[in-house]
Short mmCIF file of C-alpha atoms in Angstrom, two decimals:
data_model
loop_
_atom_site.label_atom_id
_atom_site.label_comp_id
_atom_site.label_asym_id
_atom_site.label_seq_id
_atom_site.Cartn_x
_atom_site.Cartn_y
_atom_site.Cartn_z
CA UNK Z 1 -21.05 -20.49 7.81
CA UNK Z 2 -21.66 -16.78 7.19
CA UNK Z 3 -22.59 -13.88 9.43
CA UNK Z 4 -26.27 -14.84 9.20
CA UNK Z 5 -25.80 -18.48 10.13
CA UNK Z 6 -23.19 -18.28 12.89
CA UNK Z 7 -24.37 -20.01 16.08
CA UNK Z 8 -25.24 -17.74 19.00
CA UNK Z 9 -22.59 -17.26 21.65
CA UNK Z 10 -19.70 -17.81 19.23
CA UNK Z 11 -16.53 -16.02 20.36
CA UNK Z 12 -13.42 -14.76 18.64
CA UNK Z 13 -11.50 -17.36 20.66
CA UNK Z 14 -13.68 -20.13 19.19
CA UNK Z 15 -12.99 -18.88 15.69
CA UNK Z 16 -9.28 -18.42 16.30
CA UNK Z 17 -9.07 -22.04 17.47
CA UNK Z 18 -10.74 -23.19 14.24
CA UNK Z 19 -8.38 -20.96 12.29
CA UNK Z 20 -5.28 -22.41 13.97
CA UNK Z 21 -6.41 -25.96 13.17
CA UNK Z 22 -7.25 -25.23 9.52
CA UNK Z 23 -4.64 -22.69 8.36
CA UNK Z 24 -0.83 -22.71 8.25
CA UNK Z 25 0.81 -20.50 10.86
CA UNK Z 26 2.50 -18.48 8.12
CA UNK Z 27 -0.80 -16.72 7.46
CA UNK Z 28 -0.48 -14.03 10.12
CA UNK Z 29 -3.23 -12.00 11.75
CA UNK Z 30 -2.74 -8.66 13.46
CA UNK Z 31 -5.92 -8.78 15.55
CA UNK Z 32 -7.56 -11.88 17.02
CA UNK Z 33 -10.99 -10.86 15.75
CA UNK Z 34 -13.52 -12.22 13.28
CA UNK Z 35 -15.71 -9.71 11.46
CA UNK Z 36 -19.44 -10.12 10.86
CA UNK Z 37 -20.15 -6.75 9.24
CA UNK Z 38 -18.52 -3.45 8.37
CA UNK Z 39 -19.69 -0.02 7.30
CA UNK Z 40 -17.46 2.83 6.17
CA UNK Z 41 -14.88 3.12 9.00
CA UNK Z 42 -16.43 0.69 11.49
CA UNK Z 43 -16.24 -3.10 11.91
CA UNK Z 44 -18.28 -5.38 14.18
CA UNK Z 45 -16.94 -8.74 15.38
CA UNK Z 46 -18.65 -12.06 16.13
CA UNK Z 47 -19.15 -10.98 19.73
CA UNK Z 48 -21.03 -7.87 18.64
CA UNK Z 49 -18.29 -5.42 19.55
CA UNK Z 50 -17.73 -2.34 17.42
CA UNK Z 51 -14.28 -1.18 16.31
CA UNK Z 52 -13.15 1.97 14.56
CA UNK Z 53 -11.01 0.94 11.62
CA UNK Z 54 -7.76 2.86 11.10
CA UNK Z 55 -6.40 0.05 8.89
CA UNK Z 56 -8.91 -0.02 6.00
CA UNK Z 57 -7.83 -3.50 4.99
CA UNK Z 58 -4.26 -2.16 4.61
CA UNK Z 59 -5.29 0.89 2.57
CA UNK Z 60 -7.74 -1.09 0.44
CA UNK Z 61 -11.14 0.37 1.31
CA UNK Z 62 -10.21 3.99 0.62
CA UNK Z 63 -13.87 4.49 -0.25
CA UNK Z 64 -14.92 2.87 3.03
CA UNK Z 65 -16.32 -0.54 3.82
CA UNK Z 66 -19.30 -1.37 1.61
CA UNK Z 67 -19.64 1.97 -0.14
CA UNK Z 68 -23.17 1.82 -1.61
CA UNK Z 69 -22.05 2.78 -5.14
CA UNK Z 70 -19.25 0.22 -5.19
CA UNK Z 71 -21.47 -2.57 -3.90
CA UNK Z 72 -24.26 -1.64 -6.32
CA UNK Z 73 -21.87 -1.71 -9.28
CA UNK Z 74 -20.61 -5.20 -8.40
CA UNK Z 75 -24.14 -6.47 -7.75
CA UNK Z 76 -25.33 -5.16 -11.11
CA UNK Z 77 -22.58 -7.14 -12.88
CA UNK Z 78 -23.20 -10.48 -11.14
CA UNK Z 79 -26.36 -11.54 -13.02
CA UNK Z 80 -24.83 -10.56 -16.38
CA UNK Z 81 -21.80 -12.87 -16.20
CA UNK Z 82 -19.20 -13.63 -13.56
CA UNK Z 83 -16.33 -14.84 -15.74
CA UNK Z 84 -15.31 -15.31 -19.35
CA UNK Z 85 -11.52 -14.91 -19.04
CA UNK Z 86 -10.81 -11.63 -20.78
CA UNK Z 87 -8.20 -13.24 -23.01
CA UNK Z 88 -10.92 -15.55 -24.39
CA UNK Z 89 -14.02 -13.31 -24.57
CA UNK Z 90 -13.61 -9.62 -23.74
CA UNK Z 91 -16.04 -7.24 -22.02
CA UNK Z 92 -16.51 -3.49 -21.87
CA UNK Z 93 -15.76 -2.92 -18.18
CA UNK Z 94 -12.14 -3.99 -18.56
CA UNK Z 95 -11.52 -1.67 -21.51
CA UNK Z 96 -13.38 1.27 -19.95
CA UNK Z 97 -11.38 0.94 -16.74
CA UNK Z 98 -8.12 0.82 -18.71
CA UNK Z 99 -9.11 3.95 -20.63
CA UNK Z 100 -9.83 5.85 -17.44
CA UNK Z 101 -6.55 4.87 -15.79
CA UNK Z 102 -4.63 5.79 -18.94
CA UNK Z 103 -6.06 9.31 -18.68
CA UNK Z 104 -5.36 9.60 -14.94
CA UNK Z 105 -1.74 8.38 -15.04
CA UNK Z 106 0.90 11.15 -14.87
CA UNK Z 107 3.03 12.07 -17.87
CA UNK Z 108 2.26 13.28 -21.37
CA UNK Z 109 3.17 10.06 -23.23
CA UNK Z 110 0.28 7.82 -24.41
CA UNK Z 111 -0.54 5.10 -21.88
CA UNK Z 112 -1.84 1.54 -21.88
CA UNK Z 113 -3.12 -0.57 -18.97
CA UNK Z 114 -3.83 -4.22 -18.27
CA UNK Z 115 -5.15 -5.97 -15.19
CA UNK Z 116 -4.20 -8.80 -12.87
CA UNK Z 117 -5.58 -9.83 -9.49
CA UNK Z 118 -2.96 -8.91 -6.88
CA UNK Z 119 -0.27 -6.35 -6.20
CA UNK Z 120 2.47 -8.97 -6.35
CA UNK Z 121 1.23 -10.03 -9.80
CA UNK Z 122 1.34 -6.41 -10.93
CA UNK Z 123 4.93 -6.07 -9.71
CA UNK Z 124 6.05 -9.30 -11.39
CA UNK Z 125 4.45 -8.26 -14.67
CA UNK Z 126 5.94 -4.76 -14.52
CA UNK Z 127 9.41 -6.28 -14.18
CA UNK Z 128 8.68 -8.66 -17.06
CA UNK Z 129 7.59 -5.76 -19.27
CA UNK Z 130 10.61 -3.66 -18.32
CA UNK Z 131 12.97 -6.52 -19.16
CA UNK Z 132 11.15 -7.19 -22.42
CA UNK Z 133 11.29 -3.55 -23.49
CA UNK Z 134 14.92 -2.90 -22.56
CA UNK Z 135 16.39 -6.33 -23.25
CA UNK Z 136 18.18 -6.01 -19.91
CA UNK Z 137 18.00 -8.29 -16.85
CA UNK Z 138 18.89 -6.08 -13.88
CA UNK Z 139 16.49 -4.44 -11.44
CA UNK Z 140 17.34 -2.02 -8.64
CA UNK Z 141 14.96 -1.87 -5.68
CA UNK Z 142 15.44 -0.06 -2.36
CA UNK Z 143 16.20 -1.02 1.22
CA UNK Z 144 13.02 -1.20 3.29
CA UNK Z 145 10.74 -1.54 0.28
CA UNK Z 146 7.92 -4.05 0.09
CA UNK Z 147 6.74 -5.40 -3.25
CA UNK Z 148 4.96 -8.66 -2.41
CA UNK Z 149 5.39 -12.25 -1.25
CA UNK Z 150 5.75 -14.15 -4.54
CA UNK Z 151 9.32 -15.13 -5.34
CA UNK Z 152 10.39 -12.32 -7.69
CA UNK Z 153 8.46 -9.71 -5.70
CA UNK Z 154 9.99 -11.08 -2.51
CA UNK Z 155 13.45 -10.76 -4.02
CA UNK Z 156 12.67 -7.10 -4.66
CA UNK Z 157 11.43 -6.60 -1.10
CA UNK Z 158 14.04 -4.94 1.07
CA UNK Z 159 13.03 -6.40 4.43
CA UNK Z 160 14.04 -9.87 5.64
CA UNK Z 161 11.99 -10.56 8.78
CA UNK Z 162 9.41 -12.09 8.44
CA UNK Z 163 9.02 -12.13 4.67
CA UNK Z 164 12.29 -13.64 3.44
CA UNK Z 165 13.23 -15.91 6.33
CA UNK Z 166 14.30 -19.36 5.16
CA UNK Z 167 12.79 -19.19 1.66
CA UNK Z 168 15.77 -18.21 -0.53
CA UNK Z 169 17.57 -18.24 -2.83
CA UNK Z 170 15.89 -15.37 -4.63
CA UNK Z 171 16.01 -14.52 -8.33
CA UNK Z 172 19.29 -13.19 -9.69
CA UNK Z 173 20.03 -9.69 -11.03
CA UNK Z 174 18.14 -7.89 -8.24
CA UNK Z 175 20.03 -5.24 -6.29
CA UNK Z 176 19.13 -2.91 -3.43
CA UNK Z 177 20.11 0.71 -2.92
CA UNK Z 178 19.55 2.99 0.09
CA UNK Z 179 16.14 4.67 0.30
CA UNK Z 180 16.28 8.35 1.33
CA UNK Z 181 15.26 8.81 4.95
CA UNK Z 182 16.70 11.92 6.55
CA UNK Z 183 15.47 11.10 10.05
CA UNK Z 184 17.39 7.84 10.02
CA UNK Z 185 20.49 9.36 8.48
CA UNK Z 186 20.05 8.59 4.77
CA UNK Z 187 20.13 11.72 2.61
CA UNK Z 188 19.15 12.05 -1.03
CA UNK Z 189 22.87 12.29 -1.78
CA UNK Z 190 23.40 8.99 0.05
CA UNK Z 191 20.62 7.29 -1.89
CA UNK Z 192 21.89 8.43 -5.29
CA UNK Z 193 25.48 7.60 -4.30
CA UNK Z 194 24.29 4.12 -3.34
CA UNK Z 195 22.90 3.58 -6.83
CA UNK Z 196 26.08 4.85 -8.46
CA UNK Z 197 28.10 2.52 -6.26
CA UNK Z 198 26.00 -0.41 -7.48
CA UNK Z 199 26.96 0.59 -11.00
CA UNK Z 200 30.61 0.34 -9.98
CA UNK Z 201 30.55 -2.78 -7.81
CA UNK Z 202 27.58 -4.98 -8.76
CA UNK Z 203 26.03 -4.32 -12.18
CA UNK Z 204 26.88 -1.94 -15.00
CA UNK Z 205 24.18 0.60 -15.73
CA UNK Z 206 23.62 -0.66 -19.29
CA UNK Z 207 22.40 -3.99 -17.88
CA UNK Z 208 19.76 -2.43 -15.60
CA UNK Z 209 16.20 -2.58 -16.91
CA UNK Z 210 14.41 -0.66 -14.16
CA UNK Z 211 14.34 1.01 -10.81
CA UNK Z 212 11.30 0.00 -8.74
CA UNK Z 213 10.40 2.37 -5.92
CA UNK Z 214 7.52 3.22 -3.61
CA UNK Z 215 6.88 6.99 -3.55
CA UNK Z 216 6.05 6.47 0.12
CA UNK Z 217 7.42 3.28 1.64
CA UNK Z 218 4.63 1.23 3.19
CA UNK Z 219 6.02 -1.69 5.19
CA UNK Z 220 9.26 0.28 5.40
CA UNK Z 221 7.73 2.83 7.75
CA UNK Z 222 5.52 5.27 5.81
CA UNK Z 223 8.54 7.23 4.64
CA UNK Z 224 7.92 9.70 1.79
CA UNK Z 225 10.70 10.05 -0.77
CA UNK Z 226 11.71 13.71 -1.30
CA UNK Z 227 10.89 15.45 -4.56
CA UNK Z 228 14.61 15.94 -5.18
CA UNK Z 229 15.18 12.19 -5.03
CA UNK Z 230 12.71 11.51 -7.82
CA UNK Z 231 14.11 14.33 -9.94
CA UNK Z 232 17.61 12.93 -9.61
CA UNK Z 233 16.45 9.34 -10.09
CA UNK Z 234 14.68 10.38 -13.30
CA UNK Z 235 17.84 12.09 -14.57
CA UNK Z 236 19.92 9.02 -13.74
CA UNK Z 237 17.39 6.72 -15.41
CA UNK Z 238 17.28 8.85 -18.56
CA UNK Z 239 21.08 9.02 -18.70
CA UNK Z 240 21.37 5.23 -18.75
CA UNK Z 241 18.17 4.19 -20.53
CA UNK Z 242 16.64 2.74 -17.37
CA UNK Z 243 12.88 2.66 -16.70
CA UNK Z 244 11.25 3.84 -13.46
CA UNK Z 245 8.49 1.68 -11.99
CA UNK Z 246 6.43 3.49 -9.34
CA UNK Z 247 4.96 0.94 -6.95
CA UNK Z 248 1.67 2.66 -6.07
CA UNK Z 249 -0.01 -0.41 -4.65
CA UNK Z 250 -0.47 1.13 -1.20
CA UNK Z 251 -0.15 4.81 -2.15
CA UNK Z 252 -2.53 4.95 -5.11
CA UNK Z 253 -6.27 5.65 -5.48
CA UNK Z 254 -6.18 9.00 -3.70
CA UNK Z 255 -4.51 7.85 -0.49
CA UNK Z 256 -1.89 10.65 -0.44
CA UNK Z 257 -4.11 13.48 -1.70
CA UNK Z 258 -3.48 12.77 -5.38
CA UNK Z 259 -4.55 9.82 -7.48
CA UNK Z 260 -0.91 8.67 -7.55
CA UNK Z 261 1.62 9.61 -4.88
CA UNK Z 262 4.41 10.20 -7.40
CA UNK Z 263 2.43 13.18 -8.69
CA UNK Z 264 3.69 15.10 -5.66
CA UNK Z 265 7.19 14.95 -7.18
CA UNK Z 266 6.24 16.20 -10.65
CA UNK Z 267 8.14 13.22 -12.11
CA UNK Z 268 6.42 10.85 -14.53
CA UNK Z 269 7.36 7.17 -14.16
CA UNK Z 270 7.46 4.77 -17.09
CA UNK Z 271 5.35 2.11 -15.38
CA UNK Z 272 2.97 2.17 -12.41
CA UNK Z 273 1.73 -0.77 -10.36
CA UNK Z 274 -1.62 -0.28 -8.66
CA UNK Z 275 -3.88 -2.50 -6.53
CA UNK Z 276 -5.42 -2.22 -3.02
CA UNK Z 277 -7.58 0.94 -3.13
CA UNK Z 278 -8.42 0.50 -6.81
CA UNK Z 279 -11.00 -2.23 -6.19
CA UNK Z 280 -12.63 -0.91 -3.03
CA UNK Z 281 -12.38 -4.39 -1.51
CA UNK Z 282 -12.65 -6.40 -4.73
CA UNK Z 283 -9.43 -8.08 -5.93
CA UNK Z 284 -7.95 -6.21 -8.86
CA UNK Z 285 -4.51 -4.84 -9.71
CA UNK Z 286 -3.17 -2.90 -12.65
CA UNK Z 287 0.00 -2.19 -14.56
CA UNK Z 288 -0.18 1.22 -16.24
CA UNK Z 289 2.60 2.47 -18.47
CA UNK Z 290 3.91 4.20 -21.54
CA UNK Z 291 2.25 2.64 -24.56
CA UNK Z 292 5.56 1.87 -26.29
CA UNK Z 293 6.85 0.11 -23.18
CA UNK Z 294 3.62 -1.80 -22.57
CA UNK Z 295 3.61 -3.09 -26.14
CA UNK Z 296 7.04 -4.72 -25.76
CA UNK Z 297 5.68 -8.24 -25.22
CA UNK Z 298 3.89 -10.32 -27.88
CA UNK Z 299 0.25 -11.46 -27.68
CA UNK Z 300 -0.02 -14.07 -24.94
CA UNK Z 301 2.91 -12.60 -23.03
CA UNK Z 302 0.54 -10.93 -20.57
CA UNK Z 303 -2.61 -12.15 -18.88
CA UNK Z 304 -4.03 -14.36 -16.16
CA UNK Z 305 -7.17 -16.48 -15.86
CA UNK Z 306 -9.00 -14.30 -13.35
CA UNK Z 307 -7.30 -11.01 -14.25
CA UNK Z 308 -9.65 -8.05 -14.52
CA UNK Z 309 -12.62 -10.04 -13.24
CA UNK Z 310 -15.95 -8.49 -14.35
CA UNK Z 311 -17.19 -7.70 -10.82
CA UNK Z 312 -13.82 -6.22 -9.86
CA UNK Z 313 -13.75 -4.00 -12.95
CA UNK Z 314 -17.27 -2.78 -12.20
CA UNK Z 315 -16.30 -2.06 -8.59
CA UNK Z 316 -13.12 -0.25 -9.64
CA UNK Z 317 -15.01 1.98 -12.04
CA UNK Z 318 -17.35 2.88 -9.19
CA UNK Z 319 -14.35 3.57 -6.94
CA UNK Z 320 -13.00 6.05 -9.49
CA UNK Z 321 -16.44 7.68 -9.67
CA UNK Z 322 -16.60 8.00 -5.88
CA UNK Z 323 -13.08 9.45 -5.65
CA UNK Z 324 -14.06 12.11 -8.18
CA UNK Z 325 -17.62 12.81 -7.07
CA UNK Z 326 -16.84 12.96 -3.35
CA UNK Z 327 -13.54 14.83 -3.74
CA UNK Z 328 -11.60 12.15 -1.91
CA UNK Z 329 -8.17 13.41 -2.97
CA UNK Z 330 -8.93 16.73 -1.33
CA UNK Z 331 -10.47 14.89 1.62
CA UNK Z 332 -7.30 12.80 2.02
CA UNK Z 333 -5.27 15.99 2.37
CA UNK Z 334 -7.70 17.38 4.94
CA UNK Z 335 -7.69 14.13 6.90
CA UNK Z 336 -3.90 14.02 6.92
CA UNK Z 337 -3.56 17.59 8.12
CA UNK Z 338 -6.06 16.96 10.91
CA UNK Z 339 -4.47 13.69 12.00
CA UNK Z 340 -0.96 15.14 12.00
CA UNK Z 341 -2.06 18.18 13.99
CA UNK Z 342 -3.70 15.99 16.63
CA UNK Z 343 -0.73 13.63 16.74
CA UNK Z 344 1.78 16.45 17.10
CA UNK Z 345 -0.20 17.71 20.08
CA UNK Z 346 0.14 14.23 21.54
CA UNK Z 347 3.85 14.08 20.69
CA UNK Z 348 4.44 17.29 22.63
CA UNK Z 349 3.27 15.44 25.74
CA UNK Z 350 4.79 12.04 24.97
CA UNK Z 351 8.60 11.87 24.59
CA UNK Z 352 8.32 8.33 23.24
CA UNK Z 353 6.91 9.75 20.00
CA UNK Z 354 9.96 10.64 17.96
CA UNK Z 355 8.26 11.55 14.70
CA UNK Z 356 4.90 12.25 13.11
CA UNK Z 357 4.92 12.26 9.31
CA UNK Z 358 2.95 11.48 6.20
CA UNK Z 359 1.41 12.66 2.96
CA UNK Z 360 -2.36 12.96 2.79
CA UNK Z 361 -4.14 10.20 4.69
CA UNK Z 362 -1.00 8.09 4.87
CA UNK Z 363 0.20 9.05 8.34
CA UNK Z 364 2.79 7.51 10.66
CA UNK Z 365 3.78 7.81 14.31
CA UNK Z 366 7.23 6.48 15.21
CA UNK Z 367 8.13 5.44 18.77
CA UNK Z 368 11.54 5.48 20.44
CA UNK Z 369 12.63 4.74 23.99
CA UNK Z 370 13.11 8.05 25.75
CA UNK Z 371 12.84 9.86 22.43
CA UNK Z 372 16.28 8.50 21.48
CA UNK Z 373 16.16 7.89 17.73
CA UNK Z 374 18.82 5.23 18.07
CA UNK Z 375 16.48 3.15 20.25
CA UNK Z 376 13.40 2.15 18.24
CA UNK Z 377 10.57 1.04 20.53
CA UNK Z 378 8.76 -1.84 18.87
CA UNK Z 379 7.51 -2.92 22.30
CA UNK Z 380 5.72 0.40 22.84
CA UNK Z 381 4.20 0.23 19.36
CA UNK Z 382 2.96 -3.31 19.95
CA UNK Z 383 1.53 -2.38 23.35
CA UNK Z 384 -0.28 0.68 21.94
CA UNK Z 385 -1.90 -1.48 19.25
CA UNK Z 386 -3.06 -3.99 21.87
CA UNK Z 387 -4.36 -1.28 24.21
CA UNK Z 388 -6.18 0.47 21.38
CA UNK Z 389 -7.89 -2.75 20.36
CA UNK Z 390 -9.17 -3.18 23.91
CA UNK Z 391 -10.63 0.31 23.66
CA UNK Z 392 -12.21 -0.28 20.24
CA UNK Z 393 -9.66 0.96 17.70
CA UNK Z 394 -7.83 -1.12 15.09
CA UNK Z 395 -4.23 -0.12 14.24
CA UNK Z 396 -1.31 -1.67 12.40
CA UNK Z 397 2.46 -1.33 12.67
CA UNK Z 398 5.19 -1.13 10.05
CA UNK Z 399 8.83 -0.09 9.74
CA UNK Z 400 12.09 -1.99 9.56
CA UNK Z 401 12.15 -2.10 13.37
CA UNK Z 402 8.41 -2.55 13.92
CA UNK Z 403 8.22 0.74 15.84
CA UNK Z 404 5.90 2.69 13.54
CA UNK Z 405 2.12 3.01 13.74
CA UNK Z 406 0.58 3.57 10.33
CA UNK Z 407 -2.80 5.23 10.09
CA UNK Z 408 -4.79 4.30 6.96
CA UNK Z 409 -8.28 5.59 7.61
CA UNK Z 410 -10.92 5.25 4.90
CA UNK Z 411 -11.04 8.54 3.03
CA UNK Z 412 -14.78 8.60 3.60
CA UNK Z 413 -14.51 8.41 7.41
CA UNK Z 414 -16.94 10.65 9.28
CA UNK Z 415 -15.25 13.45 11.22
CA UNK Z 416 -16.74 12.40 14.55
CA UNK Z 417 -15.58 8.81 14.04
CA UNK Z 418 -12.09 10.03 13.11
CA UNK Z 419 -11.87 12.13 16.27
CA UNK Z 420 -13.23 9.30 18.40
CA UNK Z 421 -10.47 7.08 17.03
CA UNK Z 422 -7.80 9.70 17.62
CA UNK Z 423 -9.03 10.12 21.20
CA UNK Z 424 -8.68 6.35 21.73
CA UNK Z 425 -5.20 6.43 20.21
CA UNK Z 426 -4.12 9.26 22.52
CA UNK Z 427 -5.54 7.49 25.57
CA UNK Z 428 -3.81 4.25 24.56
CA UNK Z 429 -0.42 5.92 24.13
CA UNK Z 430 -0.84 7.66 27.49
CA UNK Z 431 -1.75 4.40 29.23
CA UNK Z 432 1.14 2.45 27.71
CA UNK Z 433 3.81 5.07 28.37
CA UNK Z 434 2.57 5.51 31.95
CA UNK Z 435 3.09 1.79 32.54
CA UNK Z 436 6.57 1.79 30.97
#
């Protein structure tokens, strides 16, 4: 059944019952809704209700739901051919997209790019390339980081519940260091000292292939890493011949006000993983890196059957056009400034809000009981999300303690829709805190 053939009177509850019978419970769902259509920053469910979308498919539809140029590009590709497997018969869209990303990636060294289908695939391949180039096995990730649900990516992920519960052991030679987070008591000095301690207690530096780090932690709580941290990490990496992999899966494609979030630091990574916003809703992921590093593996060492699918490449090229033509990096900065200003006004009235932070349109609100930063309030966060849904706004949480709201609006959101959503958020917080 599709949106045009659904029987009249169908409810979300009906669909959720079907879902429960057909799917394993491990496939979670934040909102008990079934969509029938979406446009830019709005979604309609099977019951005809409209919702403002502050989730954007977890920062995927940066160009909005069903952007006309993105949809047109994919539609134009469909009658030409849907699949050849690029490793068997190539096509122009794949190469053109790689060329454009090579030019956009930070750093003066020549770049090369190849495509896969998911962010976790991109992470796994980046690690494989780093190991192949350096001849070293070790990888250092960071506490609170999220890099995917496949086994190697899950080993890199620095959060146990719910991702790693009961599914170990995880691959060897993966280590975790502190991620800088001043508000929670982890300084840049602490983070760098944590890495140096790993070199003393767990793995010698000459056996480490790469650091993998999110410039802004996603699942970890929308925590931006300070510029100083990246400068010192780069110096440490260069000292020991270690590569830096910037995981830009959630932060890329203009989300933070630049094409790549690490550009805010002025530091060039050796490899970049990208997915989510790149495809505008079509499944595509990329590994972008220094040409000498990317060429480390022999022919056949990289690839995947569906990687760089023709429709996804066409959509991604349109996404890059839209980001440039509509000035979405600049718009992301404007959206972030507006959202943070409104949220700080709310925080001044609501002691439960302990922090408002973000870069560009990657904005977080963190809740604590009584404003005490030692008492994270996951219950308040959960209640605000539920209340907001009742009022027509979709939100999502994150953070190691589940007490952070993350706002991921489409970068194309209309100003009146944005303000309507922020009004609902403020009313929801007020209602929940009044009850508690």
